[in-house]
Coordinates of N, CA, C and O in Angstrom, one line a residue:
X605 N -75.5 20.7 7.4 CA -75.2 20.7 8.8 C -73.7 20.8 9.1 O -73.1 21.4 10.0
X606 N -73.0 20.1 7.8 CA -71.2 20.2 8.3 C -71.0 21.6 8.3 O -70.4 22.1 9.3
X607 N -71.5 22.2 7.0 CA -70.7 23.4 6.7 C -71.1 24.4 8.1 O -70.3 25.1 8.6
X608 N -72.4 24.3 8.7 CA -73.0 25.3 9.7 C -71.8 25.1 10.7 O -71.2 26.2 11.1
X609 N -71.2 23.5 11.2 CA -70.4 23.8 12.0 C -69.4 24.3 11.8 O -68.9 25.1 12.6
X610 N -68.7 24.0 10.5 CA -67.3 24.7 9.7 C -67.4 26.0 9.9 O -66.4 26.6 10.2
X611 N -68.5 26.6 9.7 CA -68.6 28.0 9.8 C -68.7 28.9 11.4 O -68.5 30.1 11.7
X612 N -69.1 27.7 12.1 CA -69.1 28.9 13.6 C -68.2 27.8 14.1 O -68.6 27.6 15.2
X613 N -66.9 26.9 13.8 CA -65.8 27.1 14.0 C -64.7 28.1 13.5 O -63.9 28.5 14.3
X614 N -64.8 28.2 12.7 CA -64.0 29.1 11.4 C -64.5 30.4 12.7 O -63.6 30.7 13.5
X615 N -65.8 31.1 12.9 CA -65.9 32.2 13.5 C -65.3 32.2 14.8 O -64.7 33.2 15.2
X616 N -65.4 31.1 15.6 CA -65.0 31.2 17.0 C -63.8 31.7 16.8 O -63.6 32.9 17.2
X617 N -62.8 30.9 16.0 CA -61.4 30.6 15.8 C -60.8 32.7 15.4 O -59.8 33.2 15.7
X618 N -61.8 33.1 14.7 CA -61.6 34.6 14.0 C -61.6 35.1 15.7 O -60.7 35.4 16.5
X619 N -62.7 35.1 15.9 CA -62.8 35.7 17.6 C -61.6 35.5 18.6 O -61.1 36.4 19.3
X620 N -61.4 34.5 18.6 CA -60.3 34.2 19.5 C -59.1 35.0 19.5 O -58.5 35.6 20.3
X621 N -58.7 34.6 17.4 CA -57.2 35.4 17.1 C -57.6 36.7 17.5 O -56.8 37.4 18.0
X622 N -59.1 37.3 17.2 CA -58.8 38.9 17.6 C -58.6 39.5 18.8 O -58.1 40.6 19.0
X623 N -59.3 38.3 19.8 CA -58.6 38.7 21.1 C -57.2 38.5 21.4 O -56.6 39.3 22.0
X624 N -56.5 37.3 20.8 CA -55.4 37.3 20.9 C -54.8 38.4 20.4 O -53.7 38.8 20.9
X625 N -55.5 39.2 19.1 CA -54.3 40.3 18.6 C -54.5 41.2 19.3 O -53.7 42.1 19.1
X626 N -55.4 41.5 20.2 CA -55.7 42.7 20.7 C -55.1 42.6 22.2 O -54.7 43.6 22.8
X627 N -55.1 41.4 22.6 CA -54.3 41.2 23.6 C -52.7 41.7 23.9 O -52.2 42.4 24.8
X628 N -52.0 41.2 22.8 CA -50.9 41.4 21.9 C -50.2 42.9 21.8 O -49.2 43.6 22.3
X629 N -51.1 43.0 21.0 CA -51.2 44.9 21.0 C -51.1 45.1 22.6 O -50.1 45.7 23.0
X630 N -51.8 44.8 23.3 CA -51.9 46.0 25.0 C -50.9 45.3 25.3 O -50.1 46.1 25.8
X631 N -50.4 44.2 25.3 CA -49.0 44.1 26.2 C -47.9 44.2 25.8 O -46.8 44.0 26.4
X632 N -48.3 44.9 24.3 CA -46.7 45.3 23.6 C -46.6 46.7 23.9 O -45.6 47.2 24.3
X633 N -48.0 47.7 23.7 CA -48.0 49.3 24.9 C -47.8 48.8 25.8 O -46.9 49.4 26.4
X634 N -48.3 47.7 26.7 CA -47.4 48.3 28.4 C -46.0 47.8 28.0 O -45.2 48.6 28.5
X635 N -45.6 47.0 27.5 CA -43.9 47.0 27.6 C -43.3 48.3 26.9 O -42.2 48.7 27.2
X636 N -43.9 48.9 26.2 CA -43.2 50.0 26.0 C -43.4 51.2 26.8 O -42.8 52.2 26.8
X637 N -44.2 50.8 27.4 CA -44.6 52.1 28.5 C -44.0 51.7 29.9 O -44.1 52.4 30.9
X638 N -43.6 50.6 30.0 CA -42.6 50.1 31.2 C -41.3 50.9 30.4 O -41.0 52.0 30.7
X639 N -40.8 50.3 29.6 CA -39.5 50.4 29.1 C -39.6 52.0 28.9 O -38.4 52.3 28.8
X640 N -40.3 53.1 28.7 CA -39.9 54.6 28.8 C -39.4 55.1 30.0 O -38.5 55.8 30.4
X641 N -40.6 54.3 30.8 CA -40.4 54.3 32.1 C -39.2 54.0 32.9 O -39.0 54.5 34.0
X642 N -38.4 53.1 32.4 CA -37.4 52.6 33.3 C -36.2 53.5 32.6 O -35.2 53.6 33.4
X643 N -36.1 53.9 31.8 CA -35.3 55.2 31.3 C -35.4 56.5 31.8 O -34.8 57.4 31.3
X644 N -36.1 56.7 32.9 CA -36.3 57.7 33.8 C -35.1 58.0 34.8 O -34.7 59.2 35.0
X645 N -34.5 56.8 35.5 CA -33.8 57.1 36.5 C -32.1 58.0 35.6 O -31.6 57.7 34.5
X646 N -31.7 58.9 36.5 CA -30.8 59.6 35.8 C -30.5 60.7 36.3 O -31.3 61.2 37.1
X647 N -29.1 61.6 36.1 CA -28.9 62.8 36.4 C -29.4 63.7 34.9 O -28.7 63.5 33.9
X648 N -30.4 64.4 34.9 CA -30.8 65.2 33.6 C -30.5 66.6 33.6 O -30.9 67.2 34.6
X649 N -29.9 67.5 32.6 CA -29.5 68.7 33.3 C -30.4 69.7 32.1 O -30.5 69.5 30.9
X650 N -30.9 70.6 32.7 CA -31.7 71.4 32.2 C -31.5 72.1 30.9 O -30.4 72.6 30.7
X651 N -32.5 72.0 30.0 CA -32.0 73.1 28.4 C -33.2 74.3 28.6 O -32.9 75.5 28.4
X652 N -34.3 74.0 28.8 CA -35.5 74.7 28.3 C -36.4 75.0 28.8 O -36.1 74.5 29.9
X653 N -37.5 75.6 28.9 CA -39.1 75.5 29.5 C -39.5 76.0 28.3 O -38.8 76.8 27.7
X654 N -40.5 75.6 27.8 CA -41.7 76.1 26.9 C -42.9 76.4 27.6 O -43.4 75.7 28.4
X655 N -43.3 77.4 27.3 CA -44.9 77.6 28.1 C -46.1 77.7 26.9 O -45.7 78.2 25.8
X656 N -47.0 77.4 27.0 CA -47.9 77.4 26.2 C -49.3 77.5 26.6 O -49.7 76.8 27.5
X657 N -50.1 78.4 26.0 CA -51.3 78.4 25.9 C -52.5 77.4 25.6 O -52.4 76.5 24.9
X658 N -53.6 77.7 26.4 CA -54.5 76.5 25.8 C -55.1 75.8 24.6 O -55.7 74.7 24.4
X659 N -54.8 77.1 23.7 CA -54.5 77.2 21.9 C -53.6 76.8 21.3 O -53.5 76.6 20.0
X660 N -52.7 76.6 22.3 CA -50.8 75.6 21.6 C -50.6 77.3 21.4 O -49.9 77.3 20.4
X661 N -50.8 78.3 21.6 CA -49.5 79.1 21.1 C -48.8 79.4 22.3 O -49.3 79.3 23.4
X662 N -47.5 79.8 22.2 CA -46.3 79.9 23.2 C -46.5 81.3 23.7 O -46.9 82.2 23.1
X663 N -46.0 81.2 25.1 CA -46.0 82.2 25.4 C -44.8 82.6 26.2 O -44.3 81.8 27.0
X664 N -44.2 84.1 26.0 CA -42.8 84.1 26.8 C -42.9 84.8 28.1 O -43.3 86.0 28.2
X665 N -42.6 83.8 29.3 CA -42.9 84.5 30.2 C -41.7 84.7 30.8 O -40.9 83.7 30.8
X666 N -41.3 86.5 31.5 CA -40.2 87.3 31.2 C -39.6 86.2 32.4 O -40.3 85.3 32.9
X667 N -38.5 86.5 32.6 CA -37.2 86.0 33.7 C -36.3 85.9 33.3 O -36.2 85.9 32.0
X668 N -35.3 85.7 34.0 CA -33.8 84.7 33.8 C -33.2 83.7 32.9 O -34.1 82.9 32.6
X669 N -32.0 83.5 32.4 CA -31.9 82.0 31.4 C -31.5 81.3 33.2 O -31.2 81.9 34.3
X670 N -31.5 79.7 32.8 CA -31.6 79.2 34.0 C -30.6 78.2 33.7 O -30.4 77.9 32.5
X671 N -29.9 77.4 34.8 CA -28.9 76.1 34.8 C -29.8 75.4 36.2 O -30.4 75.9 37.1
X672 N -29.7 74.2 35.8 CA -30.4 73.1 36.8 C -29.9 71.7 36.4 O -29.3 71.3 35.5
X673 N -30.5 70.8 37.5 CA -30.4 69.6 36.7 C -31.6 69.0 37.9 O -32.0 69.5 38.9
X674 N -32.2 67.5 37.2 CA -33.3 67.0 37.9 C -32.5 65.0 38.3 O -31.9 64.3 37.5
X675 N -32.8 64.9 39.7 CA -32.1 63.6 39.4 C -33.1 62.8 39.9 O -33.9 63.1 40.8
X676 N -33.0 61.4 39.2 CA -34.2 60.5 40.1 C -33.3 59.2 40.3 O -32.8 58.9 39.2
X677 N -33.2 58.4 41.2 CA -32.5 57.4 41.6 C -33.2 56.2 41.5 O -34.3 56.2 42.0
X678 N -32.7 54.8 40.9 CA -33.4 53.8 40.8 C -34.3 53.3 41.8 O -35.1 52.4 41.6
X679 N -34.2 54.0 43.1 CA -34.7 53.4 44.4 C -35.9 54.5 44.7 O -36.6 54.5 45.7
X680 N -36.2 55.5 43.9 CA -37.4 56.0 44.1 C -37.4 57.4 44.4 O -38.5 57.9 44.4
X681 N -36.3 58.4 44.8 CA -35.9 59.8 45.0 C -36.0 60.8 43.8 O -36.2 60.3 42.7
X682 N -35.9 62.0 43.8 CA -36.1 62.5 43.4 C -35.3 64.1 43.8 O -35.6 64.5 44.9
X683 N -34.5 64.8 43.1 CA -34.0 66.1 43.6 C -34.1 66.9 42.3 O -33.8 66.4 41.2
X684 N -34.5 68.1 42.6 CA -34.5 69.0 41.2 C -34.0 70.5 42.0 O -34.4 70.8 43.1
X685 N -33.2 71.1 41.2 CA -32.6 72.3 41.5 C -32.5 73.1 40.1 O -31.8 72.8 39.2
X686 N -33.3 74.4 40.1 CA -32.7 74.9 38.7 C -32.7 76.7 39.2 O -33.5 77.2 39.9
X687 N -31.7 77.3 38.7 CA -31.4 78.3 39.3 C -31.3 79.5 38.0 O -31.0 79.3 36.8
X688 N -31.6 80.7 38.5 CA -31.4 81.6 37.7 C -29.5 81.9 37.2 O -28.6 81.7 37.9
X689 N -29.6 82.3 35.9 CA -28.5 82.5 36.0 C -27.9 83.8 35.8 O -28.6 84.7 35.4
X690 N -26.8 84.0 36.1 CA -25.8 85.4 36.2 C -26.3 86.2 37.6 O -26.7 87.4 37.5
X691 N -26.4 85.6 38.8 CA -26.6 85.9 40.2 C -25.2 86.1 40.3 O -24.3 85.3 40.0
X692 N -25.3 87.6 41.0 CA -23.9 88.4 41.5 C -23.2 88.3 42.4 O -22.0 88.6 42.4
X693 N -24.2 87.7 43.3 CA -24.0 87.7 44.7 C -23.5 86.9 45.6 O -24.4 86.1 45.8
X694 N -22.4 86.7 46.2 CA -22.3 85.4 46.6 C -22.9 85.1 48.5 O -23.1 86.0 49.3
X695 N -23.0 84.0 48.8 CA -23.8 83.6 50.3 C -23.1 84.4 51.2 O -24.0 84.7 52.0
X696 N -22.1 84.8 51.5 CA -22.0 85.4 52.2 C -22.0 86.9 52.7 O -21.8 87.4 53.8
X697 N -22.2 87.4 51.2 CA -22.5 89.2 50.8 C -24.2 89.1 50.7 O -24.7 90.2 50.9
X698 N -24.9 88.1 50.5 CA -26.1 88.5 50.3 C -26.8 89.4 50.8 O -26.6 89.4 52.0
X699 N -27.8 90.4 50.5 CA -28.8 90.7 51.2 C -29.8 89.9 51.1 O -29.9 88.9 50.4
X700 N -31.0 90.6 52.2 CA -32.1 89.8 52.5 C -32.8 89.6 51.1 O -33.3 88.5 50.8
X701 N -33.0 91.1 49.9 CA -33.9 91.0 49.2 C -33.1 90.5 48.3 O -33.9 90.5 47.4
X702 N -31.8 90.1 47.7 CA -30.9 89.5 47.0 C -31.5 88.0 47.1 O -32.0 87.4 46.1
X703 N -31.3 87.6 48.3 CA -31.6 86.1 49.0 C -32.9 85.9 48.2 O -32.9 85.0 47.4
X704 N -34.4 87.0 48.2 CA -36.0 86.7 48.2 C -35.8 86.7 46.6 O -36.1 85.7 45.9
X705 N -35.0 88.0 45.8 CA -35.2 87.9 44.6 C -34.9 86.7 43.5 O -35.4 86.6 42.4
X706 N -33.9 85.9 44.1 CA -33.1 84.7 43.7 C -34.5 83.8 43.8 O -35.1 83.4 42.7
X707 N -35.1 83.4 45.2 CA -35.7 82.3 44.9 C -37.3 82.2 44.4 O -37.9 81.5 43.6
X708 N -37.7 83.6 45.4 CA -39.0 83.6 44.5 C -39.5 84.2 42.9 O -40.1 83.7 42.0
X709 N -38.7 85.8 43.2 CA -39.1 86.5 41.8 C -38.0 86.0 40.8 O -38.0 86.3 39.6
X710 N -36.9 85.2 41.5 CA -36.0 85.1 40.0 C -36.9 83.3 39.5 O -36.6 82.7 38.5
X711 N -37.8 82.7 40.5 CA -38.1 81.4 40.0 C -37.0 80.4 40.1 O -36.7 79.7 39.2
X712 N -36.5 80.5 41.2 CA -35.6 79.5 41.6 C -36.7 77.9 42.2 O -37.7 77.8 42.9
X713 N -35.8 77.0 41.5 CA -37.0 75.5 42.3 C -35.7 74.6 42.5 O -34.7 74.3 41.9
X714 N -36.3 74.2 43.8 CA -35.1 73.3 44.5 C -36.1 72.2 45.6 O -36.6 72.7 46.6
X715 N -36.2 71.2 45.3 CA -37.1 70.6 45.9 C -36.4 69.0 46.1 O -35.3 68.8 45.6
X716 N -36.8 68.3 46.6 CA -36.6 66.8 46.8 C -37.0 66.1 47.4 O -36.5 66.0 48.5
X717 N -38.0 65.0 47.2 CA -38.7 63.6 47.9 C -38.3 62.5 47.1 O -37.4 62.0 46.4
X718 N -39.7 62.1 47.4 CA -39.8 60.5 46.6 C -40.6 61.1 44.9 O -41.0 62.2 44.7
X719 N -40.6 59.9 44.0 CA -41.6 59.8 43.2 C -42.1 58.4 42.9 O -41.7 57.3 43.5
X720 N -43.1 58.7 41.7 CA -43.9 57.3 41.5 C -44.1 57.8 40.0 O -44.2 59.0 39.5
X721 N -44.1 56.7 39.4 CA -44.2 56.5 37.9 C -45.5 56.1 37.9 O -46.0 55.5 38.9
X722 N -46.1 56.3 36.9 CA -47.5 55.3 36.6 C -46.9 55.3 34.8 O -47.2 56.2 34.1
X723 N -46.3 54.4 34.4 CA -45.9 54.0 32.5 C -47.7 54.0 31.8 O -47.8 54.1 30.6
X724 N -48.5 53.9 32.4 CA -50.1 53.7 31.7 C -50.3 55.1 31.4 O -50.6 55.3 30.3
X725 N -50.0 56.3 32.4 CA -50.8 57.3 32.0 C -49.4 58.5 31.8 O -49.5 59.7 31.6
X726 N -47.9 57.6 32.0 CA -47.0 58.5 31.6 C -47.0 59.4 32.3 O -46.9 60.6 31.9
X727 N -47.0 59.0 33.6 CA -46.8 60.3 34.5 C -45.6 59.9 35.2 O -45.1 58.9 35.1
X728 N -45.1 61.3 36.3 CA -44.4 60.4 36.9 C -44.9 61.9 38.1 O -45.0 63.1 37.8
X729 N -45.2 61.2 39.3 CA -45.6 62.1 40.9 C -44.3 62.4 41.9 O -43.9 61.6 42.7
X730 N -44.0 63.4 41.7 CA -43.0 64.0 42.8 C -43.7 64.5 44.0 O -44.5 65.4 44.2
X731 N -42.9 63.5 45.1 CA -43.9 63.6 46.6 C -42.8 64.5 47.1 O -41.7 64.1 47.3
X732 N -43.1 65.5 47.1 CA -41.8 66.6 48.0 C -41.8 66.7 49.2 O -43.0 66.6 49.7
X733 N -41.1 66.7 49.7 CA -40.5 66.4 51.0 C -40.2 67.6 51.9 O -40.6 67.7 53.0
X734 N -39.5 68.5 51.1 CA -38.5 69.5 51.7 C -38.4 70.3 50.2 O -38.6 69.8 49.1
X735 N -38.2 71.8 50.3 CA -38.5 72.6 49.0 C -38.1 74.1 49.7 O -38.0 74.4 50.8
X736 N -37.9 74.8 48.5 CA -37.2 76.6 48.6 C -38.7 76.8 49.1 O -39.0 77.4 50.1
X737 N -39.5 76.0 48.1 CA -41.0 77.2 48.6 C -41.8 76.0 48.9 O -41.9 75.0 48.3
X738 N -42.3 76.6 50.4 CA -42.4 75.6 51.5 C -44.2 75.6 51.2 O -45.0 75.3 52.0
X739 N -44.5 75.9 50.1 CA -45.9 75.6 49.6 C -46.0 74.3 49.0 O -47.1 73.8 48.7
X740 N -44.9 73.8 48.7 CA -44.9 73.0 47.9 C -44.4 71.2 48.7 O -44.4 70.2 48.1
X741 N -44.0 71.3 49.9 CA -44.2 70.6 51.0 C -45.0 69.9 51.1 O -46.1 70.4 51.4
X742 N -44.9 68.4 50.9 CA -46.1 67.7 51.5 C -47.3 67.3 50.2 O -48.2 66.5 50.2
X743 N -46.9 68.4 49.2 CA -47.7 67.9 47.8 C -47.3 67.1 46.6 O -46.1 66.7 46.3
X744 N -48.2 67.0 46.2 CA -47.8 65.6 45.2 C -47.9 66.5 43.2 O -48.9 66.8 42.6
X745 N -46.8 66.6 43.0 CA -46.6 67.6 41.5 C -46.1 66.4 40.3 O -45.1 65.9 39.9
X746 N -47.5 66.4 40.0 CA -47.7 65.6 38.6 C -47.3 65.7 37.4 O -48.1 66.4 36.7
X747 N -46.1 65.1 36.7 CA -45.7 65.7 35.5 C -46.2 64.5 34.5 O -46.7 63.4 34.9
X748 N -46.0 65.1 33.0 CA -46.6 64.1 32.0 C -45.0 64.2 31.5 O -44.3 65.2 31.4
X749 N -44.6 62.6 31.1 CA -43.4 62.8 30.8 C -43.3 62.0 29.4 O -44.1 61.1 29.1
X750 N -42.1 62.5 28.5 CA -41.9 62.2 27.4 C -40.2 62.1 26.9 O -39.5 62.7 27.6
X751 N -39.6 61.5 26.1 CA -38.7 61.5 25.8 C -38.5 61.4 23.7 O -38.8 60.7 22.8
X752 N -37.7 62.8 24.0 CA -37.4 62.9 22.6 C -35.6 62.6 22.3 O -34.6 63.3 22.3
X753 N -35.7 60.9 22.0 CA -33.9 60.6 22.1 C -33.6 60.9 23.3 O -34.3 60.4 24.2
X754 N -32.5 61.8 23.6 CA -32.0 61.4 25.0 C -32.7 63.0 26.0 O -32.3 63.6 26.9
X755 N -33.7 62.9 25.2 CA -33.9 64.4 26.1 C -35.5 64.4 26.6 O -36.5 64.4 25.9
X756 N -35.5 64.4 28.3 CA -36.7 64.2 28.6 C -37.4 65.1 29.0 O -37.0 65.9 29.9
X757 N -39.0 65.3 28.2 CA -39.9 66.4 28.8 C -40.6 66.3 29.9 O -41.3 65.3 30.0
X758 N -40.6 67.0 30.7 CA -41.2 67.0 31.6 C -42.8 68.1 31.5 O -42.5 69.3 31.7
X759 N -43.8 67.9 31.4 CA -44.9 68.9 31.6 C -46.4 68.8 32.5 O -47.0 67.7 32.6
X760 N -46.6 69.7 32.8 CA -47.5 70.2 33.7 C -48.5 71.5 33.4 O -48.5 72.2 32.4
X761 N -49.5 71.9 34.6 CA -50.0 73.1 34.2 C -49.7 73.7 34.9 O -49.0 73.2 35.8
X762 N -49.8 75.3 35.1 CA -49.9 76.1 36.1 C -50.5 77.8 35.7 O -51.1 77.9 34.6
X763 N -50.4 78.7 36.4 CA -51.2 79.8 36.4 C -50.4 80.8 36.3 O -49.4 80.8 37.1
X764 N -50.6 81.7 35.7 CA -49.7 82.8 35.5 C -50.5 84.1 34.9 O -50.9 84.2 33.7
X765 N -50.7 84.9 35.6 CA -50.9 86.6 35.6 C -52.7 85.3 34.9 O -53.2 85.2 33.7
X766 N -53.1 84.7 35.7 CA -54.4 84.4 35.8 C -54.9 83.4 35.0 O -55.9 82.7 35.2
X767 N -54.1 83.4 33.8 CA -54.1 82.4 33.3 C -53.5 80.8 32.9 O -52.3 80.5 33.0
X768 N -54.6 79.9 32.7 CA -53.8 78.9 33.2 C -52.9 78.5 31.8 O -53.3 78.5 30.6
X769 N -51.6 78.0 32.1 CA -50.4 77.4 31.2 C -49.9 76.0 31.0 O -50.1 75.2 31.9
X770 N -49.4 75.5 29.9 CA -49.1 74.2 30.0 C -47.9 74.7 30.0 O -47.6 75.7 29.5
X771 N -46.8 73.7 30.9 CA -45.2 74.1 30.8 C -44.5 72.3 30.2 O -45.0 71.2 30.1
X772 N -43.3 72.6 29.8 CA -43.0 71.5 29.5 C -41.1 72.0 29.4 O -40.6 72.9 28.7
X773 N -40.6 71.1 30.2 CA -39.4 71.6 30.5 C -38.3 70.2 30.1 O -38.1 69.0 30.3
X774 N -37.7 71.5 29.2 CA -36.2 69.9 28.3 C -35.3 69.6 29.1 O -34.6 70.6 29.4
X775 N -35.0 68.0 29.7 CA -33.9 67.8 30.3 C -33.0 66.8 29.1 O -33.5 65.9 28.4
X776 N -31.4 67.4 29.2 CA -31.0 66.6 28.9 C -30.3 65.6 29.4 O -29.7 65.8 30.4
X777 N -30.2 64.3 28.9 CA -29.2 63.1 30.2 C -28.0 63.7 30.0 O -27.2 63.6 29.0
X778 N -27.6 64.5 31.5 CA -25.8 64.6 31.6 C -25.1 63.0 31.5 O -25.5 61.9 31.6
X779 N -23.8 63.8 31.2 CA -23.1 63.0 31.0 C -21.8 63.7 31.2 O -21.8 64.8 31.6
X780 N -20.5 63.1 31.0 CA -19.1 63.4 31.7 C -19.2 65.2 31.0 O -19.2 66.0 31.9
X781 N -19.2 65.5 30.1 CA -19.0 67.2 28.9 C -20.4 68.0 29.9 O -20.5 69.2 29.8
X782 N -21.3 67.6 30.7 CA -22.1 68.6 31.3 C -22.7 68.0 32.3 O -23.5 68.6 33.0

């Protein structure tokens, strides 16, 4: 009879530590998924886009090299500007279709609201406010975010000539040199 109890003490006690380790474990992923998270706020200035297929193969979709940067402020904002580069033209020579070619067909994005992080599913939601393309007003653009060292990915899906794309765009943290 001793040993019976020795033994489904000995078990409880196994049960318990495994909840304890498993406990353990999830609150050491959410602190690290807080702490990615709080590495978010920043001026990041643009290196890359990758686009990719639903097979992982890349795909180059034609345009412009581009300069941008994306900022998010500890208090919850959000501004991203990234512009085509070697535009000739300056604002006060423009033409109308100079003006259309820059923002729509050269893929200019300039937008700015609030966001929200969720650290669980590694997202972070940009509520836009105000934007070049006024489609984008009022919606909420969900990125999956990552950080490789000091350079943060940003990615999402979207559609292009019908098919759908994963994008994933390299910021790096400026600093005084950029």
């Amino acid at each position: 009879m001793i040993r019976w109890r020795h033994a489904a003490v000995l078990l409880f006690g196994l049960i318990v530590a495994g909840c304890s380790t498993q406990e353990a474990a999830a609150d050491r992923s959410a602190q690290r998924d807080a702490e990615l998270a709080a590495r978010l706020p920043g001026v990041w200035r643009y290196l890359k886009e990758v686009d990719t297929r639903s097979d992982g193969s890349t795909i180059n979709v034609p345009g412009p090299q581009y300069a941008g940067f994306i900022i998010y402020t500890p208090d919850g904002f959000v501004a991203a500007n990234v512009m085509p580069k070697a535009r000739t033209w300056s604002s006060g020579s423009a033409t109308i279709d100079e003006l259309r070619e820059s923002t729509v067909v050269g893929a200019a994005t300039a937008y700015a609201g609030r966001y929200e992080v969720d650290p669980k599913t590694r997202t972070v939601t940009h509520l836009v406010s105000v934007s070049v393309d006024p489609g984008d007003e009022g919606h909420r653009l969900v990125r999956t975010y990552a950080f490789e060292g000091d350079v943060l990915l940003l990615s999402g899906d979207f559609i292009y000539n019908s098919e759908k794309l994963r994008f994933t765009v390299y910021w790096e943290r400026a600093g005084k040199g950029n």
